[in-house]
XYZ file of C-alpha atoms in Angstrom:
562
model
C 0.000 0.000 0.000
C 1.047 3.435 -0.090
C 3.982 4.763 1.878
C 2.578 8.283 1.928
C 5.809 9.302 4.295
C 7.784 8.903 1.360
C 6.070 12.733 0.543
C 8.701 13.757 3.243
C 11.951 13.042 4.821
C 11.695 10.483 7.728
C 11.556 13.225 10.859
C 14.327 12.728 13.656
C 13.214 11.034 16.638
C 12.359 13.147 20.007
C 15.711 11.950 21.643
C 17.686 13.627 18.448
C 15.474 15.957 17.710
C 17.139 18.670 19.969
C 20.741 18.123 18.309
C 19.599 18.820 14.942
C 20.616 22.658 13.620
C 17.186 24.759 12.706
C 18.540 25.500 9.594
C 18.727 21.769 8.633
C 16.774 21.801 5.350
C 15.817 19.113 2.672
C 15.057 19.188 -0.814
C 11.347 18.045 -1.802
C 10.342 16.083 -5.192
C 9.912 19.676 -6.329
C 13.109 20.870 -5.440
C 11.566 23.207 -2.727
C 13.638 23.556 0.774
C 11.757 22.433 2.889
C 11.878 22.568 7.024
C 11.271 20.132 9.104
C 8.532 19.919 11.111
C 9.341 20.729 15.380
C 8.412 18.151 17.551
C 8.052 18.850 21.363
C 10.114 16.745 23.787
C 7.660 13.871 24.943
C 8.029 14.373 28.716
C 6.246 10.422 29.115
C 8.822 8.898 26.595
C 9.183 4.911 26.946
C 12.334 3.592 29.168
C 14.409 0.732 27.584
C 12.209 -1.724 30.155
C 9.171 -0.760 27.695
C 10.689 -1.117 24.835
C 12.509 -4.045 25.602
C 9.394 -5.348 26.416
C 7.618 -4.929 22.965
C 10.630 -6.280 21.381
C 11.147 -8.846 23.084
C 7.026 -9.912 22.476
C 7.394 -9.729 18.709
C 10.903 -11.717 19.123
C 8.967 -14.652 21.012
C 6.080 -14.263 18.246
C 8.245 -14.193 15.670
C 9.917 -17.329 16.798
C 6.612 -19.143 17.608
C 5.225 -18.459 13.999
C 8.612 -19.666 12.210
C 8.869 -23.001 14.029
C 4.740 -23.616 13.537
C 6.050 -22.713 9.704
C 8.855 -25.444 9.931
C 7.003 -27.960 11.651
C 3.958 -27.967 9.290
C 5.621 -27.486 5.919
C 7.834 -30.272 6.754
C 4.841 -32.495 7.422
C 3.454 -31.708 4.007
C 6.475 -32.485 2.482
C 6.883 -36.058 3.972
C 3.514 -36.864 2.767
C 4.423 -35.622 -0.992
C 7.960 -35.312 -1.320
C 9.089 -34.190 -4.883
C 10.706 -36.723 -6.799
C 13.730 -34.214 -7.375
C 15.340 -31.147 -5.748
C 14.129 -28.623 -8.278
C 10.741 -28.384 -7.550
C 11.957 -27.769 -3.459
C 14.525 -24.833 -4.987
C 11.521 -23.630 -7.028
C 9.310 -23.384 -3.768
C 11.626 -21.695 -1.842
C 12.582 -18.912 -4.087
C 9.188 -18.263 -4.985
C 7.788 -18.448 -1.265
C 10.885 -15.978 -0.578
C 9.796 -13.661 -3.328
C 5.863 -13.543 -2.414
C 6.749 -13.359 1.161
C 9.015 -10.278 -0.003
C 6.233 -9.126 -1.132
C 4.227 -8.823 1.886
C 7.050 -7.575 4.255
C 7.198 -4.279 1.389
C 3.453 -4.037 1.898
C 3.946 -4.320 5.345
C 6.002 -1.095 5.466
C 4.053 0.722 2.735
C 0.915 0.146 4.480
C 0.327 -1.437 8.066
C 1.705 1.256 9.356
C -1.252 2.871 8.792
C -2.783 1.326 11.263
C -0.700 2.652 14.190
C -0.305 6.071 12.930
C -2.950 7.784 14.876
C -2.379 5.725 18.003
C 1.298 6.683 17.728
C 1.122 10.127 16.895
C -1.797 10.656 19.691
C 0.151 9.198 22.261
C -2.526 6.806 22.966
C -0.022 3.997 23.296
C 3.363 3.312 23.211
C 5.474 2.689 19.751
C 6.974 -0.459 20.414
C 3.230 -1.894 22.137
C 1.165 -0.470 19.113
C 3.463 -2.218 16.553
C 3.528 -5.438 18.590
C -0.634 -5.280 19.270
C -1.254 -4.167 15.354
C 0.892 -7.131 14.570
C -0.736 -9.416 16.939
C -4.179 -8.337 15.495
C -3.345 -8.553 11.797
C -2.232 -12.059 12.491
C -5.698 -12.800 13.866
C -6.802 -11.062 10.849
C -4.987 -13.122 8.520
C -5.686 -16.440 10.344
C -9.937 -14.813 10.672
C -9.952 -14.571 7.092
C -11.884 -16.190 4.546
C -9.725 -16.442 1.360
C -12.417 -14.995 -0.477
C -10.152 -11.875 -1.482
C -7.093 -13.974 -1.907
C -9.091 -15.496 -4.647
C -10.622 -12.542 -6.074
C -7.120 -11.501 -6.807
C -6.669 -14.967 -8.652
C -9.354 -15.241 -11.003
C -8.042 -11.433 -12.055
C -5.486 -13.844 -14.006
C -5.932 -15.214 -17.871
C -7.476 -19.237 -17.083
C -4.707 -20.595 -19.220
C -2.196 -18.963 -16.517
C -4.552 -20.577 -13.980
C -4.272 -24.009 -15.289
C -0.982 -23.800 -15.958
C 0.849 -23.047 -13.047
C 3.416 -25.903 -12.873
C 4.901 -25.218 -16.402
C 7.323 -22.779 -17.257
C 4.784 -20.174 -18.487
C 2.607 -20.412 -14.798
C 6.330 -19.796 -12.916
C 7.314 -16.739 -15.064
C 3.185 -15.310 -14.606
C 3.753 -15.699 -10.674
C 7.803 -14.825 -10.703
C 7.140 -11.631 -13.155
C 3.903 -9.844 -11.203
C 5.514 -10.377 -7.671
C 8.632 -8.712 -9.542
C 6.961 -6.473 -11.007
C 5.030 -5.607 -7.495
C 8.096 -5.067 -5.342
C 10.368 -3.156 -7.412
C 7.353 -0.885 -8.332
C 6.932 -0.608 -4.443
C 9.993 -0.299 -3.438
C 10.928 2.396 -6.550
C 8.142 4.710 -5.676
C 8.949 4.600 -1.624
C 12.989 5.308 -2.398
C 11.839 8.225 -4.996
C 9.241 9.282 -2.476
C 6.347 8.755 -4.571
C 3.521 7.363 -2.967
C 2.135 4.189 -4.774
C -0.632 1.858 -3.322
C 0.435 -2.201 -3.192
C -3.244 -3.026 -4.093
C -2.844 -1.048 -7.736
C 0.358 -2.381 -7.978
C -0.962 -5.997 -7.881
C -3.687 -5.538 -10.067
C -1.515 -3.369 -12.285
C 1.068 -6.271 -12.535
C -1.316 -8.321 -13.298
C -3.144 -6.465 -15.866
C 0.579 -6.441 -17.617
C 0.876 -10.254 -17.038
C -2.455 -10.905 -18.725
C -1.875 -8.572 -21.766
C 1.432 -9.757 -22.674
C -0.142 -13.642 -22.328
C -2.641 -12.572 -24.701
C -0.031 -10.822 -27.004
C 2.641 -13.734 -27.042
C 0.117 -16.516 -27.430
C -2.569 -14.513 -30.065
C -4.895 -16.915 -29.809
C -8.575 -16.353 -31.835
C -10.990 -16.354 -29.277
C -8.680 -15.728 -26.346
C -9.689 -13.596 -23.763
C -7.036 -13.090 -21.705
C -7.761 -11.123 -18.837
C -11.370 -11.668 -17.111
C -12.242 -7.886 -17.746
C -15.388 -7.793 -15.746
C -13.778 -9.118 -12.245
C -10.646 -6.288 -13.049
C -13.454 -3.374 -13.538
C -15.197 -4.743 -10.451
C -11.736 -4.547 -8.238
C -11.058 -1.179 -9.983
C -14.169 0.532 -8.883
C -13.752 -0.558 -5.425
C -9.903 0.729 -5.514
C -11.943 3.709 -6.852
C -14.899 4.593 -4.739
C -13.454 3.646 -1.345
C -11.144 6.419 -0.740
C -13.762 8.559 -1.732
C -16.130 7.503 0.875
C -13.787 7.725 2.842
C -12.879 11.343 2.336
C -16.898 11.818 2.741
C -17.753 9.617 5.438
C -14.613 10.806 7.852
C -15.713 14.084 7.026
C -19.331 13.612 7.843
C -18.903 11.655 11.088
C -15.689 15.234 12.149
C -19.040 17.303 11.605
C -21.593 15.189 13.718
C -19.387 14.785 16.719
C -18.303 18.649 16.647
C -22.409 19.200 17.085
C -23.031 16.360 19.453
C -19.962 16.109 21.416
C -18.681 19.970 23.185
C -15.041 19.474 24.036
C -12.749 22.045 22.497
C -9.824 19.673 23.600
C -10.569 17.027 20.552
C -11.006 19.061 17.892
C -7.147 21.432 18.444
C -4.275 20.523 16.730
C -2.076 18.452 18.548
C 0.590 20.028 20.191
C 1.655 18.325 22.894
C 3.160 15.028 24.380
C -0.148 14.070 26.730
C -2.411 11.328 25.779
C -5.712 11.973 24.992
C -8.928 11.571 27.466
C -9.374 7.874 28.062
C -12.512 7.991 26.478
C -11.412 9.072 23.417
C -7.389 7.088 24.242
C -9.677 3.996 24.439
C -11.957 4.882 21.117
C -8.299 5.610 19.265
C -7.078 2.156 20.764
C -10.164 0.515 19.189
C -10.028 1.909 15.565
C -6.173 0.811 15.771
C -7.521 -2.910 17.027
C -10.387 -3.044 14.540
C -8.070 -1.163 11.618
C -5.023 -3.729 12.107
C -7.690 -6.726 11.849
C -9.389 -6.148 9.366
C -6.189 -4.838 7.460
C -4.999 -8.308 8.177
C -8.391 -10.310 6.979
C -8.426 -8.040 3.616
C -5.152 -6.858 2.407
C -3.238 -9.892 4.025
C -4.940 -12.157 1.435
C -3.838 -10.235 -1.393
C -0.379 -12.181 -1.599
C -2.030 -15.869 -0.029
C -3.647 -16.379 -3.312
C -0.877 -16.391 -5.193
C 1.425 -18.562 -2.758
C -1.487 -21.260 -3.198
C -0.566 -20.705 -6.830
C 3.422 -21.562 -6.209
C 2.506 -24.673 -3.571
C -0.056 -26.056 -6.350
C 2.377 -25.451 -9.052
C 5.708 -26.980 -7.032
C 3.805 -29.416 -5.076
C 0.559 -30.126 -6.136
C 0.824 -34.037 -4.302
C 0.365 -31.833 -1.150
C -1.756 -28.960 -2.145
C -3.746 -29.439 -5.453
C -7.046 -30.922 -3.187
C -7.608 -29.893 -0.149
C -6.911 -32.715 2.610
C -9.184 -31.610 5.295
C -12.599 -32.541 3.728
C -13.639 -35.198 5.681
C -15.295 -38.664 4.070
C -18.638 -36.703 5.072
C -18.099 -34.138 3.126
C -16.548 -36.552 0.144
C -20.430 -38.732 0.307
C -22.453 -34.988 0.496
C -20.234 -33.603 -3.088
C -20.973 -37.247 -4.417
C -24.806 -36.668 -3.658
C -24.403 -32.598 -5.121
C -22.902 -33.756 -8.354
C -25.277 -36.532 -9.140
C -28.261 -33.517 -8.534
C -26.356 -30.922 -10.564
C -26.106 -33.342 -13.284
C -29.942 -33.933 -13.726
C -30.134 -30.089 -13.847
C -27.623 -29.363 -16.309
C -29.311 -32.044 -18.389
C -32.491 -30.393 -18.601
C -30.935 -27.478 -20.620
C -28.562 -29.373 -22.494
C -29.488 -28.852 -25.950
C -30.741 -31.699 -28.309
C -27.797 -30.363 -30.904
C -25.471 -30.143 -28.825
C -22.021 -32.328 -29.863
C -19.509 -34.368 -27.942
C -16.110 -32.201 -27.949
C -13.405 -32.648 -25.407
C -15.075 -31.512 -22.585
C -12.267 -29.586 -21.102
C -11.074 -27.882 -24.253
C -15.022 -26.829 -24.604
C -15.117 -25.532 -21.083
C -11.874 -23.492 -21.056
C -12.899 -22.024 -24.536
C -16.234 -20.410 -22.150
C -14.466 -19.624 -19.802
C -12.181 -17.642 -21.809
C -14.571 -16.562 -24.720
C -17.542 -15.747 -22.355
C -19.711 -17.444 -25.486
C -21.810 -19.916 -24.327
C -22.817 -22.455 -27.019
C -24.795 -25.986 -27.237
C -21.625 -27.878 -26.604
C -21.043 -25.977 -23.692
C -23.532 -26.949 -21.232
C -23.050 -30.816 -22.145
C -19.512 -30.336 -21.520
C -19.987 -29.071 -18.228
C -21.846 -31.895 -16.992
C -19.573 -34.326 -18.629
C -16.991 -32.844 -16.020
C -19.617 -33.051 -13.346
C -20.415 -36.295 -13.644
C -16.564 -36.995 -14.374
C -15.717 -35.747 -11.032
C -18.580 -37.599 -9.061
C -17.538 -40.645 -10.190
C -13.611 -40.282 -9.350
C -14.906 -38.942 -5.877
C -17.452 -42.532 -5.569
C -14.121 -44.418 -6.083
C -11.549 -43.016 -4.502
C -14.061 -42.037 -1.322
C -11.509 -39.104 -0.205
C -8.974 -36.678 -1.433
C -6.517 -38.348 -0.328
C -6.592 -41.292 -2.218
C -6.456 -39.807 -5.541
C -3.264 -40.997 -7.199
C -0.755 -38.158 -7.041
C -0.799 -37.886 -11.019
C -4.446 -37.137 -10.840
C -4.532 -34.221 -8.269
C -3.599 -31.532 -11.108
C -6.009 -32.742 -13.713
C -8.686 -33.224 -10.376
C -8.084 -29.670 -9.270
C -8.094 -28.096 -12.825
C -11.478 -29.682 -13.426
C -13.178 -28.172 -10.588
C -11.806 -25.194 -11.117
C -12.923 -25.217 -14.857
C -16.204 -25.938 -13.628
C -16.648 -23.745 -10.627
C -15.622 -21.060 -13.057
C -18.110 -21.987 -15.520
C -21.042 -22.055 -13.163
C -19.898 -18.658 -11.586
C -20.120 -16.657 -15.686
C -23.472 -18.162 -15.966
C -25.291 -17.159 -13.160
C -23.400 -13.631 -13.855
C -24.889 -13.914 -17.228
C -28.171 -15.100 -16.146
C -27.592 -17.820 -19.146
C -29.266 -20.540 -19.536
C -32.215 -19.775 -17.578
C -32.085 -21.666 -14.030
C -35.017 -21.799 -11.822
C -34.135 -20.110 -8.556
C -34.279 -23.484 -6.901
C -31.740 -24.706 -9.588
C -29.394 -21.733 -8.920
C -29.234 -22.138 -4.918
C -28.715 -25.804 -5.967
C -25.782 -25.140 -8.148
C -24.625 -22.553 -6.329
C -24.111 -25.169 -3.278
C -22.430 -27.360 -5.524
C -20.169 -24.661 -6.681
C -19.474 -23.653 -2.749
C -18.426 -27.478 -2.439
C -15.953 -27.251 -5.520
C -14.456 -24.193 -4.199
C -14.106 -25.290 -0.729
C -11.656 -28.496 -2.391
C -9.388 -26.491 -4.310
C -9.762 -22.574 -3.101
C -7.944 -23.474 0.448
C -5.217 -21.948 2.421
C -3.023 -23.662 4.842
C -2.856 -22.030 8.424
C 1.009 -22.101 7.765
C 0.338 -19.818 4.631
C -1.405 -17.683 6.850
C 0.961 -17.262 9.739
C 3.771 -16.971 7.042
C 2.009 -13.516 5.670
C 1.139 -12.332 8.967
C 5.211 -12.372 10.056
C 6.104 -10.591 6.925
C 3.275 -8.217 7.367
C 4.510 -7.822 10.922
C 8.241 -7.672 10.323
C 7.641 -4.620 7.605
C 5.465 -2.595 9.773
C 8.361 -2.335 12.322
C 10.464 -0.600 9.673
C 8.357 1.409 8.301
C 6.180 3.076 10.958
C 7.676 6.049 12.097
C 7.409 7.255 8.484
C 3.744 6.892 8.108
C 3.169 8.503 11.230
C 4.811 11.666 10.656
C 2.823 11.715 7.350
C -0.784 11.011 8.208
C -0.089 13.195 11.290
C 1.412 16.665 9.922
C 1.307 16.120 6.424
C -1.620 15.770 4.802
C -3.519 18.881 6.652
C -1.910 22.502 7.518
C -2.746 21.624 10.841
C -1.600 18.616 12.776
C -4.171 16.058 13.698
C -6.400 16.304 16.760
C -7.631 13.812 18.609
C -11.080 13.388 17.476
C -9.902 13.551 13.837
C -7.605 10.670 14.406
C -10.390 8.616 15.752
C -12.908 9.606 12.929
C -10.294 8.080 10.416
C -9.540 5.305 12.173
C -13.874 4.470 12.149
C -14.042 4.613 8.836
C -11.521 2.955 8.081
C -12.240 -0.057 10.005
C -15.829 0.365 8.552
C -14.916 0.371 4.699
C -12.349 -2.431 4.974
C -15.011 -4.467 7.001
C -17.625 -3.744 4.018
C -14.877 -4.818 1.398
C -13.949 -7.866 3.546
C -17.839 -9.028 3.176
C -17.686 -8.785 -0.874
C -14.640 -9.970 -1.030
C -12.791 -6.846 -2.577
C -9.297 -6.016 -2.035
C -8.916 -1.844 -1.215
C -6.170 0.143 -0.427
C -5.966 1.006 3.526
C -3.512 3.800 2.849
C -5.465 5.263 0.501
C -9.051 5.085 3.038
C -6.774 6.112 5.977
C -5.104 9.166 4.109
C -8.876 10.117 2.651
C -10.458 10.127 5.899
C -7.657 12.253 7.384
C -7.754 14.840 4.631
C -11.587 14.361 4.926
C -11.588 15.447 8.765
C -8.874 18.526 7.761
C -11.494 19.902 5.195
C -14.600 19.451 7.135
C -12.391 21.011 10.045
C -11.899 24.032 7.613
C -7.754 22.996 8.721
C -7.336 23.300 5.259
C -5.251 20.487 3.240
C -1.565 20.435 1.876
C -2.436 20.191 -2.272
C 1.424 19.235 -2.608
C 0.863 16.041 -0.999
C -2.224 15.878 -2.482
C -0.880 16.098 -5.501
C 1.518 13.689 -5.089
C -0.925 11.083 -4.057
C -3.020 11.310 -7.232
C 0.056 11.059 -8.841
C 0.935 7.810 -7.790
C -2.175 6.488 -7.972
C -2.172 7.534 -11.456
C 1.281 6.412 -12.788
C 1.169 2.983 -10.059
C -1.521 0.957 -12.854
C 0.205 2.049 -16.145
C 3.909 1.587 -15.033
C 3.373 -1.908 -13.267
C 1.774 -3.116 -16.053
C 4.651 -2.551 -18.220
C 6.890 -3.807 -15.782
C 5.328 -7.027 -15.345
C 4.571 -7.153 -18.951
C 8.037 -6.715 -19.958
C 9.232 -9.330 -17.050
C 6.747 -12.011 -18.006
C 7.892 -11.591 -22.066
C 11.677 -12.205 -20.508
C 10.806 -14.713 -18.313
C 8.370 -16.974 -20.829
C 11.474 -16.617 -23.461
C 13.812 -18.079 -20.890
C 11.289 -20.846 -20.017
């Protein structure tokens, strides 16, 4: 997400901060001196006990998330070990890459979680990067998948399918590429740039230059409809909010008659605990529901490397119990006697896979289509009759297994968008249950995955926090940030990720965060800093074009080296 510190120059710390000369200057992206910003002397500054303390938390955390790591990915592994090294070397680079991934986002945008806590001395540093951490972990762990996934199908189906060839390694090597070096570019030229556009930029390059290389009649490519849908989520929910931040400044100022919240901050003291408690909550809530939404964006696309370097161990998901194995036997059998009341009497015997891609891809539904589908229906009933669990299914069948259901699940999800063929509503929440079944096999993630993201998430936020704090504090508004501003944000934030979390759309907390401040400054008549303004728009301008030629350009390299 977006390091919006990066506008400015990291200010000194409070212990320094006396030492430095007030002529000390720096030059801005516009080549403008620019002064830094005084900070008073905190007179209730943390001892080393404290922050010894907080380190030493994350330290034990830290340690108790890598061994859980070690101890179930080795487990995996004994069950399906790879038949060479390769495929291990291949895990482990890509794992470090997409875990790289997350620690950058980490710093670009957890922060934002602590900021106003921090900078209204609500808590401590060191205990609101340790608590944010220990709540986006929940988050992470809390979380559905739903947006991991979201951020999948974004991908061409061919990509999808095709993971464990050389063409699926350079899609997943070239966008999480693509992602960081955009990230980290934009942060070390001090131009903010949101990880959520970056990932959906990189992938809109990945997806174009499939389409380009491969030229295809008939290909698709890139499943336009789910990247307008993110889009206009990335879209709208800064600008609520901007509004709603704004909106709920204005209803407290009426409601709520303490001078005390609404002043610029300009001292060391903690707020009123009412309000210290409210700020501690919207940092809670914030940091959770960063972790449930924007955690996932990465976990969908390590599900993509463990599928593609060990799909003996992750293709199917393991944990569907012989239950649930007899209830997807019953499901398919029913979804196949409603398919076949549509299927049309012209309809032809192609390969039922080739058919189904080709919809999937084309959009175009056809006579063959529908008979296709519930050839793969009744296909995967039958395998799951015989083999009675996951499990069981030979190791050289998981891939093909997997890439069925998906095909299918895919195929059922386009036609109730398109409302084509005509199901009864008792046939679509009949499907639709079938579907749920399909993706709850292959649309999994491990609780390793999980804790893995939440320690990179954690780890970056503890570099990059003192940044954002200055920023959302002092730099976004001509006036620093009161109390009840800080608070206001921090609602609506917690709010609009909540909403997104329910739809399943990834959106930028920077970006909501940084909105709601300015939001609060305007409706505060504080007034707003257009220069970081400015700069903002500008990165969230440049951020979709630029990593789409990035990971355009990488994936072209990368498929010609394959």
């Amino acid at each position: 997400m977006s390091d919006l510190a990066t506008v400015v120059e990291a200010l000194p710390t409070p212990e320094i901060q006396d030492r430095i000369p007030q002529d000390n200057v720096r030059v801005s992206l516009r080549g403008s001196a620019v002064l830094p910003a005084p900070v008073p002397q905190r007179r209730d500054a943390p001892g080393p006990a404290s922050r010894g303390a907080g380190i030493l938390l994350f330290v034990l955390a830290l340690a108790a998330g890598l061994s859980y790591i070690a101890v179930h990915v080795t487990r995996d592994l004994d069950h399906a070990a790879p038949a060479s090294a390769w495929p291990l070397a291949m895990l482990g680079m890509a794992l470090l890459i997409a875990l790289g991934f997350e620690f950058v986002n980490g710093f670009h945008d957890t922060a934002n979680a602590v900021a106003t806590v921090i900078y209204t001395h609500s808590l401590e540093p060191h205990v609101a990067v340790v608590w944010s951490g220990l709540c986006n972990l929940a988050g992470v762990l809390f979380s559905s998948g739903t947006v991991a996934f979201a951020v999948v199908t974004l991908l061409p189906i061919e990509l999808i399918l095709k993971v464990s060839s050389g063409t699926g390694f350079a899609m997943v090597f070239a966008l999480l590429i693509a992602a960081i070096l955009w990230n980290l570019g934009t942060w070390w030229l001090g131009l903010p740039a949101s990880s959520s556009h970056t990932m959906v930029g990189s992938i809109i390059g990945v997806g174009l230059a499939s389409e380009l290389i491969n030229l295809r009649a008939g290909a698709s490519g890139l499943d336009w409809g789910q990247v307008i849908k993110v889009l206009k989520a990335l879209l709208i929910s800064p600008l609520l909010g901007f509004a709603l931040a704004g909106l709920l400044i204005v209803i407290a100022k009426r409601l709520i008659h303490s001078p005390t919240l609404y002043e610029p901050r300009t001292n060391c003291q903690p707020p009123p605990w009412p309000v210290r408690l409210l700020l501690m909550l919207t940092c809670t809530g914030v940091s959770f529901f960063h972790g449930s939404n924007d955690g996932q964006k990465g976990m969908g696309l390590i599900m993509l490397i463990l599928i593609g370097t060990v799909p003996t161990a992750y293709a199917l998901n393991h944990t569907i119990s012989p239950r649930e194995v007899q209830s997807f036997i019953a499901a398919s059998a029913e979804t196949g006697h409603i398919l076949d009341v549509h299927i049309a009497p012209s309809a032809t015997d192609p390969d039922p896979r080739t058919a189904v891609t080709h919809y999937v891809q084309t959009r175009q539904l056809n006579p063959d289509t529908l008979k296709s589908v519930r050839q793969l229906v009744g296909e995967l009933g039958r395998e799951a009759a015989v083999y009675k669990s996951f499990q069981a299914v030979p190791a050289g069948e998981r891939t093909r297994v997997r890439n069925d259901m998906y095909l299918t699940s895919e195929a059922l999800r386009l036609m109730f968008a398109a409302h084509n063929p005509a199901f009864t509503p008792a046939e679509t929440a009949e499907l639709k249950g079938y579907r749920g079944q399909l993706d709850k096999s292959t649309k999994f993630i491990p609780t390793w995955v999980k804790v893995a993201v939440a320690l990179a998430l954690g780890l970056g936020t503890m570099v990059g926090w003192k940044r954002i704090v200055v920023t959302v504090g002092e730099r976004i508004g001509k006036e620093h940030l009161s109390y009840a501003q800080g608070a206001s944000a921090g609602l609506v934030t917690m709010a609009t990720i909540f909403g997104a979390d329910i739809f399943g759309l990834p959106v930028s907390t920077t970006h909501i965060l940084s909105s709601g401040v300015a939001g609060t400054m305007a409706a505060n008549g504080s007034g707003l800093r257009w220069a970081t303004v400015r700069a903002i728009a500008a990165g969230w301008m440049l951020t979709l074009p630029a990593a789409a030629l990035l990971s355009g350009t990488l994936y072209c390299l990368f498929h010609w080296l394959a």
